Coordinates of C-alpha atoms and ligand atoms in Angstrom, one line a residue:
M611 CA -16.5 1.0 12.6
K612 CA -13.0 1.6 13.9
L613 CA -11.8 4.4 16.1
K614 CA -11.9 7.8 14.4
K615 CA -8.7 9.8 14.3
W616 CA -8.2 13.6 13.9
W617 CA -6.3 13.0 10.6
H618 CA -8.8 10.8 8.9
D619 CA -10.4 13.5 6.9
K620 CA -7.2 15.5 6.2
I621 CA -5.4 16.0 2.9
V622 CA -1.6 15.8 2.7
Y623 CA 0.5 17.9 0.4
E624 CA 4.1 17.0 -0.3
I625 CA 6.6 19.8 -0.4
Y626 CA 10.0 19.2 -1.8
P627 CA 11.6 22.2 -0.1
K628 CA 14.5 22.6 -2.6
S629 CA 12.1 23.3 -5.4
F630 CA 9.1 24.9 -3.7
M631 CA 9.9 28.6 -3.2
D632 CA 13.2 30.4 -2.9
A633 CA 12.8 33.4 -0.6
N634 CA 16.4 34.5 -0.6
N635 CA 17.2 34.1 -4.3
D636 CA 20.1 31.6 -3.9
G637 CA 18.5 29.2 -6.3
I638 CA 17.3 26.8 -3.7
G639 CA 13.9 26.7 -2.1
D640 CA 13.7 27.4 1.7
I641 CA 11.5 27.5 4.8
K642 CA 10.8 31.2 4.5
G643 CA 9.6 30.5 1.0
I644 CA 7.2 27.8 2.3
I645 CA 5.9 30.2 4.9
S646 CA 5.2 32.8 2.2
K647 CA 3.0 30.3 0.4
L648 CA 0.9 28.9 3.3
D649 CA -2.1 31.0 2.2
Y650 CA -1.9 29.5 -1.3
L651 CA -1.9 26.0 0.3
K652 CA -4.7 26.9 2.7
N653 CA -6.8 28.1 -0.3
L654 CA -6.2 24.8 -2.1
G655 CA -7.7 23.1 1.0
V656 CA -4.8 20.9 2.1
D657 CA -4.2 20.3 5.8
I658 CA -0.9 18.5 6.4
L659 CA 2.3 19.5 4.8
W660 CA 4.8 16.6 4.3
L661 CA 8.2 18.1 4.0
T662 CA 10.9 15.9 2.5
P663 CA 14.0 15.9 4.7
F664 CA 14.9 19.4 6.0
Y665 CA 17.8 18.5 8.2
K666 CA 21.5 19.3 7.8
S667 CA 22.8 17.4 4.8
P668 CA 25.6 17.5 2.2
M669 CA 22.6 17.0 -0.3
K670 CA 24.1 14.0 -2.2
D671 CA 20.5 12.8 -2.3
N672 CA 18.8 16.1 -1.6
G673 CA 18.4 15.6 2.1
Y674 CA 17.9 11.9 2.2
D675 CA 21.5 11.8 3.4
V676 CA 21.1 13.3 6.8
A677 CA 24.2 14.7 8.6
N678 CA 22.3 15.8 11.7
Y679 CA 18.7 15.0 12.5
L680 CA 18.4 17.7 15.0
E681 CA 19.5 20.6 12.9
V682 CA 17.8 22.3 10.0
N683 CA 19.7 22.4 6.7
S684 CA 21.3 25.8 6.4
L685 CA 20.3 25.9 2.7
F686 CA 16.7 25.9 3.9
G687 CA 17.0 28.1 7.0
N688 CA 17.5 27.3 10.7
N689 CA 15.7 25.7 13.6
E690 CA 14.0 28.9 14.4
D691 CA 12.5 29.2 10.9
M692 CA 11.1 25.7 11.5
D693 CA 9.5 26.8 14.8
I694 CA 7.9 29.8 12.9
L695 CA 6.7 27.5 10.1
I696 CA 5.0 25.2 12.7
A697 CA 3.4 28.2 14.4
E698 CA 2.2 29.7 11.2
C699 CA 0.7 26.4 10.2
K700 CA -1.0 26.1 13.5
K701 CA -2.6 29.5 13.0
R702 CA -4.2 28.1 9.8
N703 CA -5.2 24.8 11.3
M704 CA -2.5 23.1 9.3
Y705 CA 0.2 20.6 10.4
I706 CA 3.7 19.6 9.5
M707 CA 4.6 16.0 8.6
M708 CA 8.4 15.3 8.7
D709 CA 10.4 12.7 6.8
I710 CA 12.5 10.4 8.9
V711 CA 15.3 8.6 7.2
A712 CA 16.0 5.7 9.5
N713 CA 17.6 3.3 7.2
H714 CA 20.8 5.3 6.6
T715 CA 22.6 8.5 7.4
S716 CA 24.9 10.7 5.4
S717 CA 28.6 9.7 5.6
E718 CA 29.1 13.1 7.1
H719 CA 27.0 12.3 10.1
F720 CA 28.9 12.4 13.4
W721 CA 28.1 8.7 14.0
F722 CA 29.7 7.6 10.7
Q723 CA 32.7 9.9 11.1
E724 CA 33.3 8.3 14.5
A725 CA 32.8 4.8 13.1
L726 CA 35.5 5.5 10.5
K727 CA 38.0 6.0 13.3
G728 CA 38.4 2.3 13.8
K729 CA 36.9 -1.0 14.8
D730 CA 36.8 -0.3 18.5
N731 CA 35.1 3.1 18.2
P732 CA 31.8 3.0 20.1
Y733 CA 29.9 4.1 16.9
R734 CA 31.5 1.4 14.7
D735 CA 28.6 -0.8 15.3
F736 CA 26.1 1.8 14.2
Y737 CA 26.8 0.7 10.7
I738 CA 27.2 -2.5 8.8
W739 CA 30.7 -3.8 8.2
S740 CA 32.1 -6.8 6.4
D741 CA 35.5 -8.2 5.5
K742 CA 34.2 -9.1 2.1
P743 CA 31.6 -7.6 -0.3
L744 CA 29.0 -10.2 0.4
Y745 CA 26.5 -11.6 -2.2
N746 CA 27.6 -9.2 -4.8
L747 CA 24.8 -6.9 -3.5
Q748 CA 23.9 -4.0 -5.8
S749 CA 23.0 -0.5 -4.7
T750 CA 19.5 0.9 -5.6
F751 CA 21.4 3.8 -7.2
G752 CA 23.6 1.5 -9.4
G753 CA 27.0 -0.2 -8.8
S754 CA 28.1 -2.2 -5.8
A755 CA 26.3 -1.8 -2.4
W756 CA 29.7 -2.3 -0.6
E757 CA 32.3 0.4 -0.3
Y758 CA 35.8 -0.4 0.7
E759 CA 37.2 1.6 3.6
P760 CA 41.0 1.4 3.4
N761 CA 41.9 2.2 7.0
S762 CA 40.1 -0.7 8.6
K763 CA 40.3 -2.8 5.4
Q764 CA 36.6 -3.5 5.7
Y765 CA 33.6 -2.8 3.5
Y766 CA 30.5 -0.9 4.7
F767 CA 27.0 -1.5 3.2
H768 CA 25.0 1.2 1.5
E769 CA 21.7 0.4 -0.1
F770 CA 21.7 3.8 -1.7
A771 CA 24.6 6.1 -2.6
V772 CA 28.2 5.6 -1.3
E773 CA 27.5 8.6 0.9
Q774 CA 24.5 7.0 2.5
P775 CA 25.8 4.2 4.8
D776 CA 23.1 1.9 6.2
L777 CA 22.5 2.0 9.9
N778 CA 22.8 -1.2 11.8
W779 CA 19.4 -1.7 13.4
E780 CA 20.6 -4.8 15.1
N781 CA 22.3 -2.4 17.5
P782 CA 19.8 -1.3 20.1
K783 CA 21.7 2.1 20.5
V784 CA 20.6 3.0 16.9
M785 CA 17.0 2.6 17.9
E786 CA 17.5 4.7 21.1
E787 CA 19.3 7.5 19.2
M788 CA 16.7 7.6 16.4
A789 CA 13.8 7.7 18.9
K790 CA 15.5 10.7 20.6
C791 CA 15.8 12.5 17.3
I792 CA 12.2 11.9 16.4
N793 CA 10.9 13.0 19.8
Y794 CA 12.9 16.2 19.5
W795 CA 10.7 17.3 16.6
L796 CA 7.5 15.9 17.9
D797 CA 8.0 17.9 21.1
K798 CA 8.1 21.0 18.9
G799 CA 4.6 20.2 17.6
I800 CA 5.3 18.3 14.4
K801 CA 2.1 16.2 13.9
G802 CA 3.1 13.5 11.3
I803 CA 6.0 11.3 10.1
R804 CA 6.7 9.8 6.8
F805 CA 9.2 7.1 7.2
D806 CA 11.7 6.7 4.4
V807 CA 12.2 3.1 3.1
I808 CA 11.1 1.7 6.5
H809 CA 10.7 -1.8 5.1
L810 CA 14.5 -2.1 5.0
I811 CA 15.4 -1.6 8.7
G812 CA 15.0 -5.3 9.6
K813 CA 17.6 -6.4 7.1
E814 CA 20.0 -9.3 7.9
I815 CA 22.7 -8.7 5.4
F816 CA 24.8 -11.6 6.5
K817 CA 21.9 -13.9 5.5
N818 CA 21.3 -11.9 2.3
I819 CA 17.9 -10.6 3.6
L820 CA 17.3 -6.9 2.6
A821 CA 13.6 -6.0 2.7
Y822 CA 11.1 -7.3 5.2
G823 CA 13.6 -9.0 7.5
P824 CA 12.4 -11.2 10.3
T825 CA 12.7 -8.6 13.0
L826 CA 11.3 -5.7 11.0
H827 CA 7.9 -5.5 12.6
Q828 CA 9.3 -6.0 16.1
K829 CA 11.6 -3.0 15.5
V830 CA 9.0 -0.7 14.1
H831 CA 6.7 -1.6 17.0
E832 CA 9.5 -0.8 19.5
L833 CA 10.2 2.5 17.8
Y834 CA 6.5 3.2 18.1
K835 CA 6.6 2.5 21.8
K836 CA 9.7 4.5 22.4
S837 CA 8.7 7.4 20.3
Y838 CA 5.8 8.4 18.2
G839 CA 3.2 6.1 19.8
N840 CA 3.3 8.5 22.7
Y841 CA 2.1 11.4 20.6
D842 CA -1.2 11.9 18.8
I843 CA 0.3 12.0 15.3
V844 CA -0.2 10.4 11.9
T845 CA 2.4 8.1 10.3
V846 CA 3.0 6.8 6.8
G847 CA 5.7 4.4 5.9
E848 CA 7.4 4.2 2.5
A849 CA 7.3 0.4 2.2
W850 CA 7.6 -1.0 -1.3
G851 CA 5.5 -4.2 -1.2
N852 CA 2.1 -5.7 -1.6
L853 CA -1.2 -6.0 0.1
D854 CA 0.0 -8.5 2.7
T855 CA 3.0 -6.4 3.7
A856 CA 0.7 -3.3 3.9
I857 CA -1.7 -5.1 6.2
D858 CA 1.2 -6.3 8.4
F859 CA 2.4 -2.7 8.9
T860 CA -0.9 -1.0 9.3
S861 CA -3.2 -3.2 11.4
P862 CA -3.9 -0.9 14.3
E863 CA -3.5 -3.6 17.0
K864 CA 0.1 -4.0 15.8
E865 CA 0.9 -0.4 16.8
E866 CA 3.4 0.2 14.0
L867 CA 2.2 2.7 11.2
D868 CA -1.1 4.2 10.2
M869 CA -0.6 3.6 6.5
V870 CA 2.0 2.8 3.9
F871 CA 3.0 3.7 0.3
Q872 CA 3.3 0.3 -1.3
F873 CA 3.6 1.6 -4.8
E874 CA 2.0 -1.4 -6.5
C875 CA 0.2 0.8 -9.1
T876 CA 2.7 3.5 -9.5
S877 CA 5.6 1.1 -10.2
S878 CA 3.7 -0.7 -12.9
T879 CA 5.1 1.7 -15.5
C880 CA 8.6 0.2 -15.1
D881 CA 9.8 -3.1 -16.4
F882 CA 11.6 -4.8 -13.5
T883 CA 12.7 -7.7 -15.6
K884 CA 14.9 -5.3 -17.6
F885 CA 16.3 -2.1 -16.2
G886 CA 13.6 -1.2 -13.8
K887 CA 13.0 2.5 -13.8
F888 CA 15.1 2.9 -16.9
S889 CA 12.9 0.6 -19.0
P890 CA 9.5 2.3 -18.8
K891 CA 6.5 0.4 -20.2
P892 CA 3.1 1.7 -21.1
I893 CA 0.6 1.7 -18.3
D894 CA -2.1 -0.9 -18.1
M895 CA -5.0 1.0 -16.6
E896 CA -7.0 -2.2 -16.0
F897 CA -4.2 -3.4 -13.8
V898 CA -4.2 0.0 -12.0
K899 CA -7.9 -0.3 -11.4
K900 CA -7.8 -3.8 -10.2
T901 CA -4.9 -3.0 -7.9
L902 CA -6.7 0.0 -6.5
I903 CA -9.8 -2.1 -5.8
K904 CA -7.6 -4.8 -4.2
Y905 CA -6.3 -2.3 -1.7
Q906 CA -9.7 -0.7 -1.1
E907 CA -11.2 -4.1 -0.3
G908 CA -8.1 -5.5 1.4
L909 CA -7.5 -2.7 3.8
N910 CA -11.1 -1.7 4.3
D911 CA -11.9 -1.4 8.0
K912 CA -8.7 -3.2 8.9
S913 CA -6.4 -0.3 8.5
W914 CA -6.0 2.7 6.2
N915 CA -5.0 3.5 2.6
A916 CA -2.6 6.2 1.3
L917 CA -3.8 7.5 -2.0
V918 CA -0.8 8.6 -4.0
V919 CA -0.2 9.0 -7.8
E920 CA 2.8 11.3 -7.8
N921 CA 5.8 12.1 -5.6
H922 CA 9.4 13.3 -5.8
D923 CA 10.6 9.9 -7.0
L924 CA 8.0 9.2 -9.7
G925 CA 7.3 10.8 -13.0
R926 CA 4.4 13.3 -13.2
C927 CA 1.0 11.5 -13.2
I928 CA -0.3 13.0 -16.4
Q929 CA 2.4 11.4 -18.3
R930 CA 1.9 8.0 -16.6
F931 CA -1.8 7.6 -15.9
G932 CA -3.2 10.2 -18.3
D933 CA -2.6 11.5 -21.8
I934 CA -0.8 14.7 -22.8
N935 CA -3.3 15.0 -25.7
Y936 CA -6.1 15.2 -23.2
Y937 CA -3.9 17.2 -20.8
E938 CA -6.5 19.0 -18.8
K939 CA -9.2 16.4 -18.9
S940 CA -7.0 13.5 -17.9
A941 CA -5.3 15.5 -15.1
K942 CA -8.7 16.1 -13.6
E943 CA -9.9 12.5 -14.1
I944 CA -6.8 11.1 -12.4
A945 CA -7.6 13.3 -9.4
V946 CA -11.2 12.2 -9.2
M947 CA -10.4 8.5 -9.6
N948 CA -7.9 8.5 -6.8
Y949 CA -8.9 11.0 -4.3
L950 CA -12.5 9.9 -3.7
L951 CA -11.3 6.4 -2.7
K952 CA -11.1 5.5 0.9
G953 CA -7.9 6.7 2.5
T954 CA -5.7 9.8 2.8
P955 CA -5.0 11.8 -0.4
F956 CA -1.4 12.8 -1.0
I957 CA -0.8 15.6 -3.5
Y958 CA 2.7 16.3 -4.7
Q959 CA 3.6 20.0 -5.2
G960 CA 2.7 21.2 -8.7
Q961 CA 0.4 18.2 -9.3
E962 CA -2.5 20.5 -8.5
L963 CA -1.3 22.7 -11.4
G964 CA -0.9 19.9 -13.8
M965 CA 2.9 20.3 -13.9
T966 CA 4.6 17.9 -16.4
N967 CA 8.0 16.3 -16.6
I968 CA 10.6 18.5 -18.0
K969 CA 12.5 17.2 -21.1
I970 CA 16.2 17.0 -20.5
D971 CA 18.6 16.1 -23.3
D972 CA 21.9 16.3 -21.7
I973 CA 23.1 14.0 -18.9
N974 CA 25.0 16.9 -17.5
D975 CA 21.8 18.7 -16.8
Y976 CA 20.9 16.0 -14.3
D977 CA 21.6 16.5 -10.6
D978 CA 20.1 13.3 -9.4
V979 CA 22.5 10.7 -7.8
E980 CA 20.3 7.9 -9.1
V981 CA 20.5 9.0 -12.7
H982 CA 24.3 9.4 -12.5
G983 CA 24.7 6.1 -10.7
F984 CA 22.8 4.2 -13.4
Y985 CA 24.3 6.2 -16.2
K986 CA 27.7 5.0 -15.1
D987 CA 26.5 1.5 -14.5
Y988 CA 24.4 0.8 -17.6
V989 CA 25.8 3.2 -20.2
L990 CA 29.5 3.7 -19.3
D991 CA 30.5 0.5 -17.4
K992 CA 28.3 -2.4 -18.5
K993 CA 27.3 -0.8 -21.8
V994 CA 23.9 -2.5 -21.7
M995 CA 22.0 0.7 -22.8
S996 CA 22.8 3.4 -25.3
E997 CA 23.0 7.0 -24.1
E998 CA 20.0 7.8 -26.2
D999 CA 17.8 5.1 -24.8
F1000 CA 18.9 5.9 -21.3
L1001 CA 18.0 9.6 -21.7
K1002 CA 14.7 8.7 -23.2
A1003 CA 13.8 6.6 -20.2
C1004 CA 15.0 9.3 -17.9
N1005 CA 12.6 11.8 -19.4
Q1006 CA 9.7 9.5 -18.5
E1007 CA 10.7 8.1 -15.1
A1008 CA 13.7 9.9 -13.7
R1009 CA 13.3 12.0 -10.6
D1010 CA 14.8 15.3 -11.6
N1011 CA 12.2 15.6 -14.4
N1012 CA 9.5 16.1 -11.8
R1013 CA 11.6 18.1 -9.3
T1014 CA 11.8 21.3 -11.3
P1015 CA 11.0 24.5 -9.5
M1016 CA 7.4 25.1 -8.7
Q1017 CA 5.7 27.3 -11.3
W1018 CA 4.1 30.2 -9.5
D1019 CA 3.7 32.7 -12.2
D1020 CA 4.9 33.7 -15.7
S1021 CA 7.7 35.9 -14.6
V1022 CA 11.4 34.9 -14.9
N1023 CA 12.1 31.5 -13.2
A1024 CA 8.3 31.1 -12.9
G1025 CA 8.3 33.2 -9.8
F1026 CA 10.3 30.6 -7.9
N1027 CA 12.8 33.3 -7.2
N1028 CA 13.4 36.8 -8.7
G1029 CA 15.4 35.7 -11.6
H1030 CA 18.6 34.4 -10.1
K1031 CA 19.9 31.0 -11.0
T1032 CA 17.9 27.9 -10.0
W1033 CA 19.4 24.6 -8.8
L1034 CA 17.5 22.8 -11.6
K1035 CA 16.1 24.2 -14.8
V1036 CA 12.6 25.6 -14.7
N1037 CA 10.2 23.8 -17.0
P1038 CA 9.8 26.1 -20.1
N1039 CA 6.1 25.5 -20.1
Y1040 CA 5.7 27.7 -17.0
K1041 CA 4.3 30.5 -19.2
Q1042 CA 1.2 28.4 -19.7
I1043 CA 1.2 26.3 -16.6
N1044 CA 1.5 28.4 -13.4
A1045 CA -0.4 29.1 -10.2
K1046 CA -1.2 32.7 -10.9
Q1047 CA -2.8 31.9 -14.2
E1048 CA -4.7 28.9 -12.8
L1049 CA -6.0 30.8 -9.7
S1050 CA -7.7 33.2 -12.0
D1051 CA -9.2 30.6 -14.4
E1052 CA -12.3 29.0 -13.0
N1053 CA -11.8 25.9 -15.1
S1054 CA -8.1 25.3 -14.3
I1055 CA -6.7 22.1 -12.9
Y1056 CA -5.9 24.0 -9.7
N1057 CA -9.5 25.1 -9.3
F1058 CA -10.7 21.6 -10.0
Y1059 CA -8.5 20.2 -7.3
K1060 CA -9.9 22.8 -5.0
K1061 CA -13.5 21.9 -5.8
L1062 CA -12.6 18.2 -5.4
I1063 CA -11.2 18.8 -1.9
L1064 CA -14.2 21.0 -1.0
L1065 CA -16.5 18.2 -2.1
R1066 CA -14.5 15.6 -0.1
K1067 CA -14.8 17.9 3.0
D1068 CA -18.4 19.0 2.4
E1069 CA -20.3 18.3 5.6
K1070 CA -23.0 16.5 3.7
Y1071 CA -20.6 14.0 2.2
C1072 CA -17.5 14.0 4.2
E1073 CA -18.4 11.1 6.5
T1074 CA -19.2 9.0 3.4
F1075 CA -16.0 9.8 1.7
V1076 CA -13.9 9.2 4.8
Y1077 CA -15.7 6.2 6.4
G1078 CA -18.3 5.0 3.8
D1079 CA -17.8 1.7 2.3
F1080 CA -16.4 1.2 -1.2
K1081 CA -17.9 -0.9 -3.9
A1082 CA -16.6 -1.3 -7.5
I1083 CA -19.2 -1.8 -10.2
D1084 CA -19.0 -2.9 -13.8
V1085 CA -15.5 -4.1 -13.0
E1086 CA -15.3 -6.1 -16.3
K1087 CA -15.4 -2.8 -18.3
K1088 CA -11.7 -2.4 -18.6
N1089 CA -11.4 1.2 -19.6
L1090 CA -13.9 2.4 -16.9
F1091 CA -13.5 2.7 -13.2
I1092 CA -16.8 3.1 -11.5
Y1093 CA -17.2 2.9 -7.8
T1094 CA -19.7 3.8 -5.1
R1095 CA -19.2 5.2 -1.6
N1096 CA -22.0 4.5 0.8
L1097 CA -22.8 5.4 4.4
N1098 CA -26.3 5.3 5.8
D1099 CA -28.6 7.2 3.4
V1100 CA -25.8 8.8 1.4
H1101 CA -24.8 7.1 -1.8
I1102 CA -22.2 8.5 -4.0
A1103 CA -20.9 7.2 -7.4
V1104 CA -17.6 8.1 -8.9
I1105 CA -17.5 7.4 -12.7
C1106 CA -14.3 7.6 -14.6
N1107 CA -13.3 6.9 -18.2
M1108 CA -9.6 6.1 -17.8
R1109 CA -8.9 6.2 -21.6
E1110 CA -9.0 8.3 -24.7
H1111 CA -12.0 6.5 -26.3
N1112 CA -15.7 7.2 -25.9
E1113 CA -17.4 4.6 -23.8
T1114 CA -20.9 3.6 -23.3
I1115 CA -22.3 2.9 -19.9
N1116 CA -25.4 1.7 -18.3
L1117 CA -25.7 2.5 -14.6
P1118 CA -27.7 0.3 -12.3
F1119 CA -29.1 3.4 -10.5
K1120 CA -30.8 6.7 -11.2
I1121 CA -28.8 9.8 -10.7
K1122 CA -30.0 12.3 -8.1
K1123 CA -27.4 15.1 -8.3
V1124 CA -24.2 15.8 -10.2
L1125 CA -21.6 16.8 -7.6
L1126 CA -18.6 17.3 -9.9
S1127 CA -17.8 16.9 -13.6
N1128 CA -14.6 17.5 -15.5
Y1129 CA -16.7 18.3 -18.6
N1130 CA -19.0 20.6 -16.6
K1131 CA -21.9 18.5 -17.6
Q1132 CA -25.3 18.3 -15.9
Y1133 CA -26.9 14.9 -16.4
L1134 CA -30.5 14.8 -15.5
D1135 CA -31.2 11.2 -14.5
N1136 CA -29.0 9.0 -16.7
I1137 CA -25.6 8.7 -18.4
N1138 CA -25.2 6.6 -21.5
K1139 CA -21.9 7.8 -22.9
L1140 CA -18.6 9.0 -21.5
E1141 CA -16.2 11.3 -23.3
P1142 CA -12.4 10.7 -23.3
Y1143 CA -11.2 10.9 -19.7
E1144 CA -14.5 12.0 -18.5
A1145 CA -15.0 11.9 -14.7
I1146 CA -18.3 12.5 -12.9
V1147 CA -19.3 12.3 -9.3
V1148 CA -23.0 11.9 -8.5
T1149 CA -25.4 11.0 -5.7
F1150 CA -28.0 8.4 -6.4
Ligands
GLC2211 C1 13.2 7.1 -0.7 C2 13.1 8.5 -1.0 C3 14.1 8.8 -2.1 C4 15.5 8.6 -1.6 C5 15.6 7.1 -1.0 C6 16.8 7.0 -0.2 O1 12.9 6.2 -1.7 O2 11.8 8.8 -1.4 O3 14.0 10.1 -2.6 O4 16.4 8.7 -2.6 O5 14.5 6.8 -0.2 O6 16.7 7.7 1.0
CA2212 CA1 16.9 29.9 -0.9

């Protein structure tokens, strides 16, 4: 067994600060709002709060365009508020994970403002410049990835929005500066880092290599050495890829990252041969299961898995992995299926309430730079999609649909603030789906998440869930996902029906005890039949 780490048994909860809780009623969530909800989060049982970028930013991409890594975004509060948040977390044995955007900055960042001053400015080489827009490279947010800069008559490269110029990681000064920024926060007691699109920092644009460039791992390792490797923290990299790339990043001897989000399952609802995110396709749960198994087996004992089904870039999981007709059952089943695997569970705000994607019918109601970028590209410029099809796809996969304000109660604006405007519309279903109501309902999705977390942390089973081995059984049954977790004398089976049909099963063991059931069933010694989206956890 590999070395144990303090974070191995912890649960991560993703907070999208802009939408979490608005304490000063300006329509935008803030740090004081987060502080006011720490007891709610403690009650749920989560330990580590991953905050998406909270630094100074013009908010073209909601903070993923950083204008100063050392300063808190004034929309969210100030550096002192962050100190208070860290301290308040500490009192509750909770930790903060920050989001480091290393691939690019905001065009308003001092480095870029300097770089614009001319070719001989010392910061010019912090970014990527070219006399020509090479290889017709396209931005992830639509349109060209090259932007012309008239003063110097050169183009700069931006993988994302025009206002997000890519840093030039070939320049060692970029590494040095970034390490300083990271250490500033780690010295304040931040205990984790989520690295944004980290697989892109080894790019060699002039050879047309974007992701997983030849010097990527060397760079991440160097950053580890200069910065976070000197602190006892947990790291996760956003690194769209596959099993091999995940292993490359996370094998402990390489000293790079603890785990990655590779998104192999969660991106399977988009057709990348067409318009990617804007051509959603129905999910193939068998593929999801096989992929989850592949990562369980592939990373087992070598490194560590991140268990994620939802985040601020993906549609809500009920609408992707579940079924709105079995709303409550499928929400619970998805949680059981994913969070008892080996690895670190990540829960996105509102997921624990069963929040759903909002329906948006008017392009003007979107704030997201990605939606507007592709609307211009696909609908207006290239005319390859109709507006109707585009909006339909957005309702399933676009990011704003899951970034609506957190639903705290059934008062105006769902209790996100006291009734003033909100930066994005509140989902009208907040009267039914909200924290206050769910806290008081023993059978709510919230209370099910809470029970699931308690079970995962129960001292009788915790070691088994965290370190026990994983074994899939009856793999050929395509609608079922059954696996066992085993350590010493403890044997746990997780039994999930991933679809809306009844299923028959025949388990190769005798049940000892039911630990959790989303149908509140008590099986005595055997199970023959599963209801739609039924999920049961038993010892045997
Ligand atoms: C990541 C973030 C996303 C952001 C992008 C650019 O994918 O999760 O929200 O837009 O990187 O920083
Ligand atoms: Ca506010």
